[in-house]
């Protein structure tokens, strides 16, 4: 059996290596701050050379954007899964399930959410990635609402606005929770459903 000397880079499939880089980058960006994080530190923690990271992502901004895009995809998957999990449940329960999935995802991906909260420090591609997350999350909410009988007959634009209000409330409450610990995902869901959804339901008749 041959032994590998310390510092020797382990070869792995590109997709696996990319996922490793993104996981480490998420940790470093969120803990150090976007400006203070360095490609040297990320490369060292991954166990690769800095030029290899540039080969994958082009720049520090490209790596940051890819990290945010990774979180976007994971969040969308969680929301879609929540919509289809209870197809026969009452509308309020289905919406509550999606809202709970939103807060549960944030709790499980605190480092990724830290990046999204620092959007004021983001520029270029990374800033655009944050906006895509917002738009696609709202779109997922809107598409889910349109599957509910009470919303099916409403003007599409109106449903889109309702979804924007719903996701906007979730986002602001999520930010508030970061400075007011102790509010669980269950409690946050109740707050959103009773404050926002019950109002929207009165408009739609749901």
CSV table of C-alpha atoms in Angstrom, one decimal:
chain,number,residue,atom,x,y,z
A,1,UNK,CA,0.0,0.0,0.0
A,2,UNK,CA,1.4,3.4,-0.9
A,3,UNK,CA,0.9,6.4,1.4
A,4,UNK,CA,0.1,9.9,0.2
A,5,UNK,CA,2.4,12.6,1.5
A,6,UNK,CA,0.8,15.5,3.4
A,7,UNK,CA,-0.4,18.3,1.1
A,8,UNK,CA,-0.8,16.1,-1.9
A,9,UNK,CA,-3.9,17.0,-3.8
A,10,UNK,CA,-6.5,14.2,-4.2
A,11,UNK,CA,-7.9,13.9,-7.7
A,12,UNK,CA,-11.6,13.8,-7.9
A,13,UNK,CA,-14.3,14.3,-10.5
A,14,UNK,CA,-14.8,18.0,-11.6
A,15,UNK,CA,-18.4,18.2,-10.3
A,16,UNK,CA,-17.3,16.8,-6.9
A,17,UNK,CA,-14.3,19.2,-6.7
A,18,UNK,CA,-16.6,22.1,-7.6
A,19,UNK,CA,-19.1,21.2,-4.9
A,20,UNK,CA,-16.2,21.0,-2.4
A,21,UNK,CA,-14.9,24.4,-3.4
A,22,UNK,CA,-18.3,26.0,-3.1
A,23,UNK,CA,-19.0,24.5,0.3
A,24,UNK,CA,-15.7,25.9,1.6
A,25,UNK,CA,-16.2,29.3,-0.1
A,26,UNK,CA,-19.6,29.6,1.6
A,27,UNK,CA,-18.0,29.0,4.9
A,28,UNK,CA,-15.1,31.5,4.4
A,29,UNK,CA,-17.2,34.2,2.8
A,30,UNK,CA,-19.8,34.1,5.6
A,31,UNK,CA,-17.2,33.9,8.5
A,32,UNK,CA,-14.6,36.3,7.2
A,33,UNK,CA,-16.8,38.7,5.2
A,34,UNK,CA,-16.8,39.1,1.5
A,35,UNK,CA,-14.0,41.7,1.3
A,36,UNK,CA,-11.7,40.0,3.9
A,37,UNK,CA,-12.1,36.5,2.4
A,38,UNK,CA,-9.2,35.5,0.2
A,39,UNK,CA,-8.8,33.0,-2.6
A,40,UNK,CA,-5.5,31.9,-0.9
A,41,UNK,CA,-7.4,30.8,2.2
A,42,UNK,CA,-10.1,29.1,0.3
A,43,UNK,CA,-7.6,27.2,-1.8
A,44,UNK,CA,-5.7,26.1,1.2
A,45,UNK,CA,-8.8,24.8,3.0
A,46,UNK,CA,-9.9,23.0,-0.1
A,47,UNK,CA,-6.4,21.6,-0.6
A,48,UNK,CA,-5.9,22.8,-4.1
A,49,UNK,CA,-3.9,25.6,-5.8
A,50,UNK,CA,-5.3,29.0,-6.2
A,51,UNK,CA,-5.0,28.9,-10.0
A,52,UNK,CA,-7.3,25.8,-10.1
A,53,UNK,CA,-10.1,27.8,-8.4
A,54,UNK,CA,-9.6,30.6,-10.9
A,55,UNK,CA,-9.8,27.9,-13.6
A,56,UNK,CA,-13.2,26.8,-12.3
A,57,UNK,CA,-14.8,30.2,-11.5
A,58,UNK,CA,-12.7,32.9,-13.2
A,59,UNK,CA,-12.5,35.3,-10.3
A,60,UNK,CA,-13.4,35.9,-6.7
A,61,UNK,CA,-16.6,37.5,-7.8
A,62,UNK,CA,-17.4,34.5,-10.0
A,63,UNK,CA,-16.8,32.1,-7.0
A,64,UNK,CA,-19.1,34.2,-4.8
A,65,UNK,CA,-21.8,34.3,-7.5
A,66,UNK,CA,-21.5,30.5,-7.9
A,67,UNK,CA,-21.8,30.0,-4.1
A,68,UNK,CA,-25.0,32.1,-4.1
A,69,UNK,CA,-26.4,30.3,-7.1
A,70,UNK,CA,-25.8,27.0,-5.3
A,71,UNK,CA,-27.9,28.2,-2.4
A,72,UNK,CA,-30.6,29.4,-4.8
A,73,UNK,CA,-30.9,26.0,-6.3
A,74,UNK,CA,-31.1,24.3,-3.0
A,75,UNK,CA,-33.8,26.8,-1.7
A,76,UNK,CA,-35.9,26.4,-4.8
A,77,UNK,CA,-35.8,22.6,-4.5
A,78,UNK,CA,-36.9,22.8,-0.9
A,79,UNK,CA,-39.9,25.1,-1.7
A,80,UNK,CA,-41.0,23.0,-4.7
A,81,UNK,CA,-40.8,19.8,-2.6
A,82,UNK,CA,-42.9,21.5,0.0
A,83,UNK,CA,-45.6,22.5,-2.5
A,84,UNK,CA,-46.0,19.0,-3.8
A,85,UNK,CA,-45.7,17.3,-0.4
A,86,UNK,CA,-49.4,17.8,0.5
A,87,UNK,CA,-51.4,18.0,-2.7
A,88,UNK,CA,-54.7,17.4,-1.1
A,89,UNK,CA,-54.2,19.5,2.0
A,90,UNK,CA,-56.2,22.8,2.5
A,91,UNK,CA,-54.7,25.9,0.9
A,92,UNK,CA,-53.7,27.4,4.2
A,93,UNK,CA,-51.8,24.2,5.2
A,94,UNK,CA,-50.0,24.0,1.9
A,95,UNK,CA,-48.9,27.6,2.1
A,96,UNK,CA,-47.8,27.1,5.7
A,97,UNK,CA,-45.8,24.1,4.6
A,98,UNK,CA,-43.9,26.2,2.0
A,99,UNK,CA,-43.3,29.0,4.5
A,100,UNK,CA,-42.0,26.5,7.0
A,101,UNK,CA,-39.7,25.0,4.4
A,102,UNK,CA,-38.3,28.5,3.7
A,103,UNK,CA,-37.4,29.1,7.4
A,104,UNK,CA,-36.2,25.6,7.9
A,105,UNK,CA,-33.8,26.0,4.9
A,106,UNK,CA,-32.4,29.2,6.3
A,107,UNK,CA,-31.9,27.6,9.7
A,108,UNK,CA,-30.1,24.7,8.0
A,109,UNK,CA,-28.0,26.9,5.7
A,110,UNK,CA,-27.2,29.8,8.0
A,111,UNK,CA,-23.9,30.5,6.3
A,112,UNK,CA,-25.6,30.8,2.9
A,113,UNK,CA,-28.2,33.2,4.3
A,114,UNK,CA,-25.4,35.3,5.8
A,115,UNK,CA,-24.1,35.9,2.3
A,116,UNK,CA,-27.6,36.9,1.1
A,117,UNK,CA,-28.0,39.4,3.9
A,118,UNK,CA,-24.8,41.2,2.9
A,119,UNK,CA,-26.1,42.1,-0.6
A,120,UNK,CA,-25.1,45.7,0.0
A,121,UNK,CA,-21.5,44.5,-0.4
A,122,UNK,CA,-22.2,42.5,-3.5
A,123,UNK,CA,-21.5,43.8,-7.0
A,124,UNK,CA,-21.8,42.6,-10.6
A,125,UNK,CA,-22.6,38.9,-11.0
A,126,UNK,CA,-23.0,38.2,-7.3
A,127,UNK,CA,-25.5,41.0,-6.9
A,128,UNK,CA,-27.4,39.7,-9.9
A,129,UNK,CA,-27.4,36.2,-8.3
A,130,UNK,CA,-29.1,37.5,-5.2
A,131,UNK,CA,-31.8,39.2,-7.3
A,132,UNK,CA,-32.4,36.0,-9.2
A,133,UNK,CA,-32.9,34.2,-5.9
A,134,UNK,CA,-35.6,36.7,-4.9
A,135,UNK,CA,-37.3,36.6,-8.3
A,136,UNK,CA,-37.3,32.8,-8.6
A,137,UNK,CA,-38.4,32.3,-5.0
A,138,UNK,CA,-41.4,34.7,-5.6
A,139,UNK,CA,-42.1,32.9,-8.9
A,140,UNK,CA,-42.2,29.5,-7.1
A,141,UNK,CA,-44.7,31.0,-4.6
A,142,UNK,CA,-46.8,32.4,-7.4
A,143,UNK,CA,-46.8,29.1,-9.3
A,144,UNK,CA,-47.8,27.3,-6.2
A,145,UNK,CA,-50.6,29.8,-5.5
A,146,UNK,CA,-52.0,29.3,-9.0
A,147,UNK,CA,-52.5,25.6,-8.3
A,148,UNK,CA,-54.9,26.5,-5.5
A,149,UNK,CA,-58.6,26.6,-6.6
A,150,UNK,CA,-59.3,29.9,-5.0
A,151,UNK,CA,-56.5,31.6,-6.9
A,152,UNK,CA,-57.0,29.9,-10.2
A,153,UNK,CA,-59.5,32.5,-11.4
A,154,UNK,CA,-57.5,35.6,-10.3
A,155,UNK,CA,-55.6,37.7,-12.7
A,156,UNK,CA,-52.1,36.3,-13.0
A,157,UNK,CA,-50.6,39.7,-12.2
A,158,UNK,CA,-52.5,39.9,-9.0
A,159,UNK,CA,-51.3,36.5,-7.9
A,160,UNK,CA,-47.7,37.5,-8.7
A,161,UNK,CA,-48.1,40.6,-6.5
A,162,UNK,CA,-49.5,38.4,-3.7
A,163,UNK,CA,-46.5,36.1,-4.0
A,164,UNK,CA,-44.1,39.0,-3.8
A,165,UNK,CA,-45.8,40.2,-0.7
A,166,UNK,CA,-45.6,36.8,0.8
A,167,UNK,CA,-41.9,36.2,0.1
A,168,UNK,CA,-41.1,39.7,1.1
A,169,UNK,CA,-42.6,39.1,4.5
A,170,UNK,CA,-40.7,35.9,4.8
A,171,UNK,CA,-37.4,37.6,3.9
A,172,UNK,CA,-37.8,40.5,6.4
A,173,UNK,CA,-38.8,38.2,9.2
A,174,UNK,CA,-35.8,36.0,8.4
A,175,UNK,CA,-33.5,39.0,8.7
A,176,UNK,CA,-35.3,40.1,12.0
A,177,UNK,CA,-34.7,36.6,13.4
A,178,UNK,CA,-30.9,37.0,13.0
A,179,UNK,CA,-30.9,39.7,15.6
A,180,UNK,CA,-33.7,38.3,17.7
A,181,UNK,CA,-32.8,34.7,18.5
A,182,UNK,CA,-35.3,32.3,19.9
A,183,UNK,CA,-38.0,32.5,17.2
A,184,UNK,CA,-38.2,29.0,15.8
A,185,UNK,CA,-39.2,28.1,12.2
A,186,UNK,CA,-42.6,26.9,13.6
A,187,UNK,CA,-43.2,30.3,15.3
A,188,UNK,CA,-42.0,32.2,12.2
A,189,UNK,CA,-44.4,30.2,10.0
A,190,UNK,CA,-47.3,31.0,12.3
A,191,UNK,CA,-46.4,34.7,12.2
A,192,UNK,CA,-46.3,34.8,8.4
A,193,UNK,CA,-49.5,32.8,7.9
A,194,UNK,CA,-51.6,34.7,10.4
A,195,UNK,CA,-50.2,38.1,9.4
A,196,UNK,CA,-49.9,37.8,5.6
A,197,UNK,CA,-51.7,34.7,4.3
A,198,UNK,CA,-54.9,35.2,6.2
A,199,UNK,CA,-55.1,38.7,4.7
A,200,UNK,CA,-54.5,37.4,1.2
A,201,UNK,CA,-57.0,34.6,1.7
A,202,UNK,CA,-59.7,37.2,2.5
A,203,UNK,CA,-59.0,38.8,-0.8
A,204,UNK,CA,-59.0,35.5,-2.8
A,205,UNK,CA,-61.8,33.8,-0.9
A,206,UNK,CA,-59.5,30.9,0.0
